[in-house]
Amino acid sequence: MKSNGNDRPGRVTVPLQLVYDAIETADDTWKQYLDIEKMEIVSLPEAPFMGEYDEEDQELADMIEEGWHTRFFGLPTRFDIHEYSIMERFIWDLPEGRIQDSLEHAIRGRGAFRRFKDAVRRFGIEQQWYDFQEKKYYEIAAEWCDDHGFEYFNDKMSETHEKEEVFDEPEALDWREVRTEHLVQDEWIDFRRTAYQLPDGKVYEPFYNYSRRDYAVIVASDEEGNYLCVRQFRPGIRQVTTEFPAGGIERMDGREYRFGRDFAAAEEAMEAARRELLEETGYVSDDWKHVITVPSSATISDNYAYVFAAGNCRKSAEQKLDETEFLNVRKYSAAELEKMIHNGEFQQAVHIMAWLLSQK
């Protein structure tokens, strides 16, 4: 345990937040330095006007040169931070599936940073990215302190920690797939029986899981503020249910599920949502919002639900149903929907979640 003051001869203790702030604001136009005497960050322009500093900057430049690595220490640059590598590591840490595939595709070529940020926002994992990025920035800050022989403390915590105490190692909770048998693998489903090695080293089986295609759920309201729902039979519970319009995200290969890492073979979730709303209800909307993207049933399935809200919907056409679809459109007020959910008459779990989040 270290103190949070410079009370050890020959050793300097740095507020980790100070280095973190420099990393977060690093750009190509300024060079940043830590002044350990005043314990503050100072900056000089990377390219002085007409090749010369003004009087104030020149004075600082002279002080830095005189106190280089005794008082002033160059802080991490954008090159040291390597934001692209952080994006890659974030993507690699995601579960294999549609989101990971999409982000890997997004960071290829020019405009990678913009496409990446657009994608994490679209998939509803923007805060997850910011948390990951923050953790990596703190790690870079801690490594910088270690490289310069500085002790450090984290301002966000109640006491000072060594680097290995500040940043815990990832939890050793992953299961390792030992073998998998595909019990059914046709154009509709990939149903599997898998053996896993558990964190304690034991191999346990069978675990059953399956792949089905991703789907969109639409919380749709009309111009009067009523919500569009559909009534249809659900063979899982052998009942006719009331739920929001929803439907699968169509694939270009004709298969009903993703096979391997082939994100490019599927249409965009938003387009699927527009299509399903029109086909199931005959309504269209110009007011769309992405609500959340979540695993549909993380325990046994690898598909995702893409939830959207559509406002001011208006009737545009008649229903256009698939050969196995038999459903009726019903409209409900918000109060009626709340009552149905409370009474167990609105039974799709993801749809209930969609309703609750869309009302925030």
PDB file of N, CA and C in Angstrom, residues 5-60:
ATOM      1  N   GLY A   5       0.893  10.851  -1.139  1.00  0.00           N
ATOM      2  CA  GLY A   5       1.659  12.081  -1.069  1.00  0.00           C
ATOM      3  C   GLY A   5       3.105  11.795  -1.346  1.00  0.00           C
ATOM      4  N   ASN A   6       3.902  12.805  -1.625  1.00  0.00           N
ATOM      5  CA  ASN A   6       5.317  12.614  -1.953  1.00  0.00           C
ATOM      6  C   ASN A   6       6.130  12.574  -0.658  1.00  0.00           C
ATOM      7  N   ASP A   7       5.904  11.509   0.154  1.00  0.00           N
ATOM      8  CA  ASP A   7       6.513  11.467   1.467  1.00  0.00           C
ATOM      9  C   ASP A   7       7.621  10.430   1.583  1.00  0.00           C
ATOM     10  N   ARG A   8       8.056   9.856   0.453  1.00  0.00           N
ATOM     11  CA  ARG A   8       9.153   8.902   0.499  1.00  0.00           C
ATOM     12  C   ARG A   8      10.325   9.491  -0.255  1.00  0.00           C
ATOM     13  N   PRO A   9      11.506   9.591   0.402  1.00  0.00           N
ATOM     14  CA  PRO A   9      12.665  10.195  -0.259  1.00  0.00           C
ATOM     15  C   PRO A   9      12.981   9.473  -1.568  1.00  0.00           C
ATOM     16  N   GLY A  10      13.195  10.275  -2.615  1.00  0.00           N
ATOM     17  CA  GLY A  10      13.591   9.711  -3.909  1.00  0.00           C
ATOM     18  C   GLY A  10      12.454   9.105  -4.699  1.00  0.00           C
ATOM     19  N   ARG A  11      11.254   9.108  -4.135  1.00  0.00           N
ATOM     20  CA  ARG A  11      10.111   8.545  -4.836  1.00  0.00           C
ATOM     21  C   ARG A  11       9.036   9.607  -5.011  1.00  0.00           C
ATOM     22  N   VAL A  12       8.374   9.603  -6.154  1.00  0.00           N
ATOM     23  CA  VAL A  12       7.325  10.569  -6.457  1.00  0.00           C
ATOM     24  C   VAL A  12       6.006   9.820  -6.596  1.00  0.00           C
ATOM     25  N   THR A  13       4.965  10.330  -5.966  1.00  0.00           N
ATOM     26  CA  THR A  13       3.640   9.741  -6.080  1.00  0.00           C
ATOM     27  C   THR A  13       2.766  10.642  -6.941  1.00  0.00           C
ATOM     28  N   VAL A  14       2.199  10.075  -7.989  1.00  0.00           N
ATOM     29  CA  VAL A  14       1.454  10.831  -8.996  1.00  0.00           C
ATOM     30  C   VAL A  14      -0.030  10.479  -8.907  1.00  0.00           C
ATOM     31  N   PRO A  15      -0.903  11.475  -8.911  1.00  0.00           N
ATOM     32  CA  PRO A  15      -2.342  11.168  -9.045  1.00  0.00           C
ATOM     33  C   PRO A  15      -2.604  10.526 -10.411  1.00  0.00           C
ATOM     34  N   LEU A  16      -3.072   9.301 -10.414  1.00  0.00           N
ATOM     35  CA  LEU A  16      -3.281   8.594 -11.681  1.00  0.00           C
ATOM     36  C   LEU A  16      -4.287   9.335 -12.561  1.00  0.00           C
ATOM     37  N   GLN A  17      -5.240  10.009 -11.922  1.00  0.00           N
ATOM     38  CA  GLN A  17      -6.243  10.745 -12.686  1.00  0.00           C
ATOM     39  C   GLN A  17      -5.610  11.830 -13.540  1.00  0.00           C
ATOM     40  N   LEU A  18      -4.512  12.402 -13.060  1.00  0.00           N
ATOM     41  CA  LEU A  18      -3.831  13.459 -13.807  1.00  0.00           C
ATOM     42  C   LEU A  18      -3.283  12.914 -15.125  1.00  0.00           C
ATOM     43  N   VAL A  19      -2.661  11.746 -15.058  1.00  0.00           N
ATOM     44  CA  VAL A  19      -2.124  11.123 -16.270  1.00  0.00           C
ATOM     45  C   VAL A  19      -3.272  10.669 -17.173  1.00  0.00           C
ATOM     46  N   TYR A  20      -4.322  10.134 -16.554  1.00  0.00           N
ATOM     47  CA  TYR A  20      -5.488   9.714 -17.333  1.00  0.00           C
ATOM     48  C   TYR A  20      -6.063  10.886 -18.126  1.00  0.00           C
ATOM     49  N   ASP A  21      -6.194  12.042 -17.481  1.00  0.00           N
ATOM     50  CA  ASP A  21      -6.759  13.210 -18.158  1.00  0.00           C
ATOM     51  C   ASP A  21      -5.918  13.610 -19.368  1.00  0.00           C
ATOM     52  N   ALA A  22      -4.587  13.501 -19.219  1.00  0.00           N
ATOM     53  CA  ALA A  22      -3.702  13.830 -20.335  1.00  0.00           C
ATOM     54  C   ALA A  22      -3.898  12.846 -21.487  1.00  0.00           C
ATOM     55  N   ILE A  23      -4.095  11.585 -21.161  1.00  0.00           N
ATOM     56  CA  ILE A  23      -4.318  10.563 -22.191  1.00  0.00           C
ATOM     57  C   ILE A  23      -5.642  10.814 -22.907  1.00  0.00           C
ATOM     58  N   GLU A  24      -6.669  11.148 -22.124  1.00  0.00           N
ATOM     59  CA  GLU A  24      -8.000  11.359 -22.703  1.00  0.00           C
ATOM     60  C   GLU A  24      -8.027  12.561 -23.645  1.00  0.00           C
ATOM     61  N   THR A  25      -7.193  13.573 -23.374  1.00  0.00           N
ATOM     62  CA  THR A  25      -7.211  14.796 -24.194  1.00  0.00           C
ATOM     63  C   THR A  25      -6.066  14.856 -25.204  1.00  0.00           C
ATOM     64  N   ALA A  26      -5.283  13.794 -25.301  1.00  0.00           N
ATOM     65  CA  ALA A  26      -4.130  13.803 -26.208  1.00  0.00           C
ATOM     66  C   ALA A  26      -4.574  14.012 -27.646  1.00  0.00           C
ATOM     67  N   ASP A  27      -3.843  14.857 -28.377  1.00  0.00           N
ATOM     68  CA  ASP A  27      -4.099  15.027 -29.803  1.00  0.00           C
ATOM     69  C   ASP A  27      -2.772  15.301 -30.509  1.00  0.00           C
ATOM     70  N   ASP A  28      -2.870  15.572 -31.798  1.00  0.00           N
ATOM     71  CA  ASP A  28      -1.663  15.731 -32.611  1.00  0.00           C
ATOM     72  C   ASP A  28      -1.141  17.165 -32.621  1.00  0.00           C
ATOM     73  N   THR A  29      -1.820  18.076 -31.940  1.00  0.00           N
ATOM     74  CA  THR A  29      -1.431  19.488 -32.028  1.00  0.00           C
ATOM     75  C   THR A  29      -0.682  19.987 -30.798  1.00  0.00           C
ATOM     76  N   TRP A  30      -0.729  19.225 -29.695  1.00  0.00           N
ATOM     77  CA  TRP A  30      -0.063  19.652 -28.467  1.00  0.00           C
ATOM     78  C   TRP A  30       0.771  18.525 -27.886  1.00  0.00           C
ATOM     79  N   LYS A  31       1.907  18.880 -27.315  1.00  0.00           N
ATOM     80  CA  LYS A  31       2.745  17.952 -26.553  1.00  0.00           C
ATOM     81  C   LYS A  31       2.511  18.224 -25.073  1.00  0.00           C
ATOM     82  N   GLN A  32       2.244  17.174 -24.318  1.00  0.00           N
ATOM     83  CA  GLN A  32       1.920  17.336 -22.904  1.00  0.00           C
ATOM     84  C   GLN A  32       3.042  16.778 -22.030  1.00  0.00           C
ATOM     85  N   TYR A  33       3.276  17.444 -20.912  1.00  0.00           N
ATOM     86  CA  TYR A  33       4.329  17.054 -19.982  1.00  0.00           C
ATOM     87  C   TYR A  33       3.777  17.107 -18.566  1.00  0.00           C
ATOM     88  N   LEU A  34       4.278  16.211 -17.708  1.00  0.00           N
ATOM     89  CA  LEU A  34       3.936  16.258 -16.297  1.00  0.00           C
ATOM     90  C   LEU A  34       5.035  17.004 -15.549  1.00  0.00           C
ATOM     91  N   ASP A  35       4.653  18.056 -14.867  1.00  0.00           N
ATOM     92  CA  ASP A  35       5.557  18.812 -14.003  1.00  0.00           C
ATOM     93  C   ASP A  35       5.396  18.239 -12.600  1.00  0.00           C
ATOM     94  N   ILE A  36       6.381  17.412 -12.155  1.00  0.00           N
ATOM     95  CA  ILE A  36       6.232  16.744 -10.867  1.00  0.00           C
ATOM     96  C   ILE A  36       6.512  17.680  -9.692  1.00  0.00           C
ATOM     97  N   GLU A  37       7.065  18.843  -9.975  1.00  0.00           N
ATOM     98  CA  GLU A  37       7.286  19.809  -8.900  1.00  0.00           C
ATOM     99  C   GLU A  37       5.958  20.463  -8.504  1.00  0.00           C
ATOM    100  N   LYS A  38       5.194  20.898  -9.497  1.00  0.00           N
ATOM    101  CA  LYS A  38       3.886  21.502  -9.237  1.00  0.00           C
ATOM    102  C   LYS A  38       2.757  20.473  -9.339  1.00  0.00           C
ATOM    103  N   MET A  39       3.085  19.251  -9.770  1.00  0.00           N
ATOM    104  CA  MET A  39       2.137  18.169 -10.000  1.00  0.00           C
ATOM    105  C   MET A  39       0.970  18.656 -10.855  1.00  0.00           C
ATOM    106  N   GLU A  40       1.331  19.108 -12.064  1.00  0.00           N
ATOM    107  CA  GLU A  40       0.343  19.570 -13.018  1.00  0.00           C
ATOM    108  C   GLU A  40       0.812  19.253 -14.429  1.00  0.00           C
ATOM    109  N   ILE A  41      -0.120  19.335 -15.373  1.00  0.00           N
ATOM    110  CA  ILE A  41       0.204  19.085 -16.777  1.00  0.00           C
ATOM    111  C   ILE A  41       0.456  20.422 -17.468  1.00  0.00           C
ATOM    112  N   VAL A  42       1.528  20.472 -18.244  1.00  0.00           N
ATOM    113  CA  VAL A  42       1.808  21.651 -19.073  1.00  0.00           C
ATOM    114  C   VAL A  42       1.875  21.196 -20.518  1.00  0.00           C
ATOM    115  N   SER A  43       1.622  22.127 -21.435  1.00  0.00           N
ATOM    116  CA  SER A  43       1.542  21.773 -22.845  1.00  0.00           C
ATOM    117  C   SER A  43       2.295  22.772 -23.703  1.00  0.00           C
ATOM    118  N   LEU A  44       2.829  22.267 -24.809  1.00  0.00           N
ATOM    119  CA  LEU A  44       3.460  23.098 -25.831  1.00  0.00           C
ATOM    120  C   LEU A  44       2.875  22.722 -27.186  1.00  0.00           C
ATOM    121  N   PRO A  45       2.691  23.666 -28.069  1.00  0.00           N
ATOM    122  CA  PRO A  45       2.188  23.332 -29.410  1.00  0.00           C
ATOM    123  C   PRO A  45       3.174  22.444 -30.155  1.00  0.00           C
ATOM    124  N   GLU A  46       2.633  21.461 -30.836  1.00  0.00           N
ATOM    125  CA  GLU A  46       3.476  20.539 -31.605  1.00  0.00           C
ATOM    126  C   GLU A  46       4.154  21.264 -32.759  1.00  0.00           C
ATOM    127  N   ALA A  47       3.461  22.200 -33.367  1.00  0.00           N
ATOM    128  CA  ALA A  47       4.018  22.954 -34.495  1.00  0.00           C
ATOM    129  C   ALA A  47       3.871  24.442 -34.195  1.00  0.00           C
ATOM    130  N   PRO A  48       4.881  25.087 -33.600  1.00  0.00           N
ATOM    131  CA  PRO A  48       4.795  26.513 -33.263  1.00  0.00           C
ATOM    132  C   PRO A  48       4.548  27.362 -34.505  1.00  0.00           C
ATOM    133  N   PHE A  49       3.850  28.470 -34.325  1.00  0.00           N
ATOM    134  CA  PHE A  49       3.555  29.375 -35.437  1.00  0.00           C
ATOM    135  C   PHE A  49       4.853  29.907 -36.040  1.00  0.00           C
ATOM    136  N   MET A  50       4.980  29.747 -37.338  1.00  0.00           N
ATOM    137  CA  MET A  50       6.173  30.197 -38.070  1.00  0.00           C
ATOM    138  C   MET A  50       7.449  29.542 -37.529  1.00  0.00           C
ATOM    139  N   GLY A  51       7.274  28.362 -36.911  1.00  0.00           N
ATOM    140  CA  GLY A  51       8.431  27.617 -36.427  1.00  0.00           C
ATOM    141  C   GLY A  51       9.026  28.130 -35.131  1.00  0.00           C
ATOM    142  N   GLU A  52       8.386  29.111 -34.500  1.00  0.00           N
ATOM    143  CA  GLU A  52       8.931  29.675 -33.263  1.00  0.00           C
ATOM    144  C   GLU A  52       7.838  29.789 -32.207  1.00  0.00           C
ATOM    145  N   TYR A  53       8.208  29.498 -30.948  1.00  0.00           N
ATOM    146  CA  TYR A  53       7.282  29.677 -29.839  1.00  0.00           C
ATOM    147  C   TYR A  53       7.114  31.164 -29.542  1.00  0.00           C
ATOM    148  N   ASP A  54       5.970  31.516 -28.951  1.00  0.00           N
ATOM    149  CA  ASP A  54       5.860  32.878 -28.430  1.00  0.00           C
ATOM    150  C   ASP A  54       6.660  32.952 -27.127  1.00  0.00           C
ATOM    151  N   GLU A  55       6.695  34.109 -26.553  1.00  0.00           N
ATOM    152  CA  GLU A  55       7.580  34.332 -25.400  1.00  0.00           C
ATOM    153  C   GLU A  55       7.246  33.398 -24.239  1.00  0.00           C
ATOM    154  N   GLU A  56       5.970  33.252 -23.956  1.00  0.00           N
ATOM    155  CA  GLU A  56       5.562  32.412 -22.828  1.00  0.00           C
ATOM    156  C   GLU A  56       5.889  30.949 -23.080  1.00  0.00           C
ATOM    157  N   ASP A  57       5.580  30.466 -24.298  1.00  0.00           N
ATOM    158  CA  ASP A  57       5.870  29.074 -24.627  1.00  0.00           C
ATOM    159  C   ASP A  57       7.369  28.823 -24.672  1.00  0.00           C
ATOM    160  N   GLN A  58       8.146  29.784 -25.145  1.00  0.00           N
ATOM    161  CA  GLN A  58       9.589  29.617 -25.208  1.00  0.00           C
ATOM    162  C   GLN A  58      10.175  29.472 -23.802  1.00  0.00           C
ATOM    163  N   GLU A  59       9.619  30.252 -22.881  1.00  0.00           N
ATOM    164  CA  GLU A  59      10.085  30.155 -21.495  1.00  0.00           C
ATOM    165  C   GLU A  59       9.811  28.763 -20.939  1.00  0.00           C
ATOM    166  N   LEU A  60       8.617  28.231 -21.229  1.00  0.00           N
ATOM    167  CA  LEU A  60       8.265  26.887 -20.781  1.00  0.00           C
ATOM    168  C   LEU A  60       9.145  25.847 -21.464  1.00  0.00           C
TER     169      LEU A  60
END
